[in-house]
Amino acid sequence: EISGTKYYGFAQGFRGPNFISVSLDLDGLIKEIEIIHTGDTGDYVADVIDWMEDLYGLDDVDGQEDTFSGVTATGNSVLAVSDAAIKYHQDGGIGYSTRDVYANAFDSFAKITFYRHYAHASIDEYIIYDDSDNELGTGFVHEIDGVQYFMIIDQNEEIISIVGGLPLEDYDNLIGSDLSEVSTGDDTDTDAFIQAVADLAANGSRIDDDVLFRRQTIYDGDDVVGTAYYGSAQGFRGQNLIKVTLDTSGIITNIDVLHSNDTPGYLSDAVDYMEDLYGLDDVDGQEDTFSGVSATGASILDVTDAAIQYFHAEEGE
């Protein structure tokens, strides 16, 4: 039985965007708020977490700024996402019911859980389950000019639904297609969304890890030559999206910073310095490699270390 809706959103905090979820009951009253990710100061965040419970039971957060006196930046991010969730609920969504999108794709489903936000493409990924907690498929969501677009794929990564306010008849030919074979280009916003999702699928299988989220086997012809790991970690101005490639022995062969809001000059230095990690199979004690660009460097080291640890735990000898 449905008891409410959970909304996920980003809003500016003190040190970058904060990722927040807001749960509303069927009447649109706030049931729960979670700060899923933030780079804000720990003590201030702890205060906000305590005080935001004062918002529970409300269906309007206008004028609630004093709730977060002394921690206004973090508090304002909570209020911004809460306000957006309430208004979205009161407006009844944008032209359709989100639940109906998934109900039309699957005969039955029990729950949808948030998996990952891809900042570089502004896409959210959700996992869809049946009432026995079996995974049915994956939903990708992107907002274009105030309208949410959905692409839903099944367990075999075949497209079963594309929705954008109304069904997109121009893309009916893609239904049933293997996502890895889709190539729409980026001539229109919808083309770009579909292509971005296809590119994510090309990044390989999903990983259940705090830092890593996908891995991709690398081939040279028919020969496996390594594995690429995709992950995100806190940089200076938010999460950095990073790809780390290891050879079949677990040695670093390449690192790419795919998305970052860090200061360009410092980011450029970090990209130069990270080549010093190539050829290593362990990055413990490598913090000095990024002297002067420690925040960006730490994000690179975090994802690289997670990739190496995952390799040895799941794939190494």
Short mmCIF file of C-alpha atoms in Angstrom, two decimals, residues 112-300:
data_model
loop_
_atom_site.label_atom_id
_atom_site.label_comp_id
_atom_site.label_asym_id
_atom_site.label_seq_id
_atom_site.Cartn_x
_atom_site.Cartn_y
_atom_site.Cartn_z
CA ILE A 112 11.37 2.39 -6.61
CA THR A 113 14.64 3.25 -4.90
CA PHE A 114 17.06 6.00 -5.79
CA TYR A 115 20.46 4.68 -6.91
CA ARG A 116 22.69 7.45 -8.28
CA HIS A 117 22.71 11.03 -9.57
CA TYR A 118 25.00 11.61 -12.55
CA ALA A 119 25.90 15.29 -12.25
CA HIS A 120 27.70 15.46 -15.59
CA ALA A 121 24.48 14.55 -17.43
CA SER A 122 21.87 15.69 -14.85
CA ILE A 123 20.36 12.21 -14.85
CA ASP A 124 18.95 10.28 -11.88
CA GLU A 125 18.97 6.47 -11.87
CA TYR A 126 16.34 4.46 -9.97
CA ILE A 127 16.01 0.71 -9.36
CA ILE A 128 12.54 -0.81 -9.69
CA TYR A 129 11.54 -3.87 -7.59
CA ASP A 130 8.61 -6.23 -7.31
CA ASP A 131 6.94 -7.12 -4.00
CA SER A 132 9.51 -9.88 -3.37
CA ASP A 133 12.40 -7.40 -3.69
CA ASN A 134 13.40 -8.83 -7.06
CA GLU A 135 14.84 -6.22 -9.39
CA LEU A 136 12.60 -5.59 -12.41
CA GLY A 137 14.57 -2.92 -14.20
CA THR A 138 15.99 0.58 -14.10
CA GLY A 139 14.52 4.02 -14.63
CA PHE A 140 16.50 7.03 -15.80
CA VAL A 141 15.06 10.51 -15.26
CA HIS A 142 16.14 13.87 -16.64
CA GLU A 143 14.44 17.27 -16.58
CA ILE A 144 14.35 19.40 -19.75
CA ASP A 145 12.74 22.86 -19.60
CA GLY A 146 10.64 21.93 -16.59
CA VAL A 147 9.42 18.57 -17.96
CA GLN A 148 10.73 15.26 -16.68
CA TYR A 149 11.73 12.63 -19.23
CA PHE A 150 11.92 8.94 -18.37
CA MET A 151 13.62 5.99 -19.99
CA ILE A 152 12.92 2.59 -18.47
CA ILE A 153 14.91 -0.55 -19.26
CA ASP A 154 14.42 -4.14 -18.17
CA GLN A 155 16.93 -6.54 -16.64
CA ASN A 156 18.35 -7.29 -20.09
CA GLU A 157 18.94 -3.55 -20.69
CA GLU A 158 16.28 -3.46 -23.39
CA ILE A 159 14.24 -0.25 -23.61
CA ILE A 160 10.63 -0.80 -22.59
CA SER A 161 9.41 2.79 -22.20
CA ILE A 162 10.34 6.35 -23.12
CA VAL A 163 8.10 9.06 -21.63
CA GLY A 164 8.30 12.83 -21.61
CA GLY A 165 5.07 14.37 -20.36
CA LEU A 166 3.37 12.36 -23.08
CA PRO A 167 4.59 9.24 -24.92
CA LEU A 168 7.23 10.17 -27.49
CA GLU A 169 5.91 8.51 -30.65
CA ASP A 170 8.97 9.60 -32.62
CA TYR A 171 11.02 7.20 -30.51
CA ASP A 172 8.71 4.16 -30.68
CA ASN A 173 11.25 2.47 -32.95
CA LEU A 174 13.64 2.27 -29.97
CA ILE A 175 11.25 0.22 -27.80
CA GLY A 176 12.69 -3.28 -27.46
CA SER A 177 16.15 -2.14 -28.54
CA ASP A 178 19.27 -3.11 -26.63
CA LEU A 179 20.40 0.08 -24.92
CA SER A 180 24.03 -0.57 -25.83
CA GLU A 181 23.11 -0.40 -29.52
CA VAL A 182 21.25 2.93 -29.35
CA SER A 183 22.78 5.94 -31.09
CA THR A 184 20.57 9.03 -31.29
CA GLY A 185 23.20 11.79 -31.21
CA ASP A 186 22.32 15.11 -29.60
CA ASP A 187 20.39 17.10 -32.21
CA THR A 188 17.51 17.63 -29.79
CA ASP A 189 17.24 17.66 -25.99
CA THR A 190 15.45 14.31 -26.09
CA ASP A 191 18.09 12.82 -28.39
CA ALA A 192 20.77 14.00 -25.97
CA PHE A 193 18.97 12.44 -22.98
CA ILE A 194 18.54 9.08 -24.71
CA GLN A 195 22.17 9.11 -25.85
CA ALA A 196 23.40 10.01 -22.35
CA VAL A 197 21.51 7.05 -20.88
CA ALA A 198 22.90 4.78 -23.59
CA ASP A 199 26.39 6.02 -22.75
CA LEU A 200 25.82 5.20 -19.06
CA ALA A 201 24.80 1.66 -20.00
CA ALA A 202 27.94 1.36 -22.09
CA ASN A 203 29.87 1.96 -18.89
CA GLY A 204 29.13 -1.62 -17.89
CA SER A 205 27.49 -3.32 -14.94
CA ARG A 206 26.33 -1.58 -11.77
CA ILE A 207 28.38 -1.88 -8.58
CA ASP A 208 26.96 -1.81 -5.05
CA ASP A 209 29.67 0.27 -3.39
CA ASP A 210 29.84 3.54 -1.45
CA VAL A 211 32.25 5.11 -3.95
CA LEU A 212 32.06 3.09 -7.17
CA PHE A 213 28.89 2.70 -9.19
CA ARG A 214 29.84 0.98 -12.47
CA ARG A 215 32.56 -1.16 -14.00
CA GLN A 216 33.33 -1.91 -17.62
CA THR A 217 35.49 -4.70 -19.05
CA ILE A 218 38.10 -3.37 -21.50
CA TYR A 219 38.91 -5.44 -24.59
CA ASP A 220 41.65 -5.44 -27.19
CA GLY A 221 39.95 -7.43 -29.91
CA ASP A 222 38.71 -10.54 -28.14
CA ASP A 223 41.25 -10.25 -25.32
CA VAL A 224 40.38 -8.76 -21.93
CA VAL A 225 43.05 -6.18 -21.09
CA GLY A 226 41.59 -4.50 -18.03
CA THR A 227 38.63 -3.02 -16.21
CA ALA A 228 37.41 0.58 -15.97
CA TYR A 229 35.72 1.65 -12.73
CA TYR A 230 33.43 4.66 -12.43
CA GLY A 231 32.99 6.40 -9.10
CA SER A 232 32.43 9.72 -7.39
CA ALA A 233 34.09 11.34 -4.38
CA GLN A 234 34.06 14.71 -2.66
CA GLY A 235 36.26 17.36 -4.25
CA PHE A 236 36.58 21.04 -3.38
CA ARG A 237 33.20 22.09 -4.82
CA GLY A 238 31.11 18.96 -4.74
CA GLN A 239 31.31 15.44 -6.05
CA ASN A 240 33.87 14.65 -8.74
CA LEU A 241 33.03 11.92 -11.26
CA ILE A 242 36.12 9.83 -12.00
CA LYS A 243 37.03 6.83 -14.15
CA VAL A 244 39.94 4.60 -13.14
CA THR A 245 41.29 1.92 -15.48
CA LEU A 246 43.28 -1.05 -14.16
CA ASP A 247 45.00 -3.74 -16.19
CA THR A 248 44.41 -7.45 -15.54
CA SER A 249 46.98 -7.35 -12.73
CA GLY A 250 45.29 -4.47 -10.92
CA ILE A 251 47.84 -1.85 -12.00
CA ILE A 252 46.64 1.68 -12.79
CA THR A 253 46.84 2.44 -16.50
CA ASN A 254 44.64 5.52 -16.77
CA ILE A 255 42.56 7.99 -14.74
CA ASP A 256 39.99 10.42 -16.16
CA VAL A 257 38.17 13.19 -14.31
CA LEU A 258 34.85 13.08 -16.18
CA HIS A 259 33.08 15.85 -14.27
CA SER A 260 34.18 18.40 -11.68
CA ASN A 261 33.18 21.84 -10.44
CA ASP A 262 36.56 22.39 -8.79
CA THR A 263 38.63 25.47 -9.65
CA PRO A 264 39.88 24.96 -13.24
CA GLY A 265 43.53 25.87 -12.53
CA TYR A 266 43.76 23.49 -9.57
CA LEU A 267 41.86 20.81 -11.48
CA SER A 268 44.34 21.10 -14.35
CA ASP A 269 47.24 20.63 -11.95
CA ALA A 270 45.58 17.59 -10.39
CA VAL A 271 45.06 16.04 -13.83
CA ASP A 272 48.76 16.51 -14.56
CA TYR A 273 49.86 15.11 -11.20
CA MET A 274 47.64 12.03 -11.30
CA GLU A 275 49.78 10.54 -14.07
CA ASP A 276 52.33 9.87 -11.33
CA LEU A 277 49.94 7.16 -10.11
CA TYR A 278 50.12 5.20 -13.36
CA GLY A 279 51.88 1.88 -12.89
CA LEU A 280 50.96 1.64 -9.20
CA ASP A 281 48.78 -1.03 -7.60
CA ASP A 282 48.40 0.83 -4.29
CA VAL A 283 47.80 4.55 -3.61
CA ASP A 284 48.21 4.52 0.16
CA GLY A 285 50.51 7.38 1.19
CA GLN A 286 50.22 9.18 -2.17
CA GLU A 287 48.65 12.35 -0.76
CA ASP A 288 51.82 14.36 -1.45
CA THR A 289 51.33 13.67 -5.15
CA PHE A 290 48.63 16.35 -5.04
CA SER A 291 50.36 18.95 -2.89
CA GLY A 292 48.55 22.27 -3.31
CA VAL A 293 45.44 20.66 -4.82
CA SER A 294 44.59 18.40 -1.92
CA ALA A 295 40.78 18.43 -2.17
CA THR A 296 40.67 17.50 -5.86
CA GLY A 297 43.54 15.08 -5.34
CA ALA A 298 41.77 13.41 -2.42
CA SER A 299 38.75 12.68 -4.65
CA ILE A 300 41.03 11.07 -7.25
#
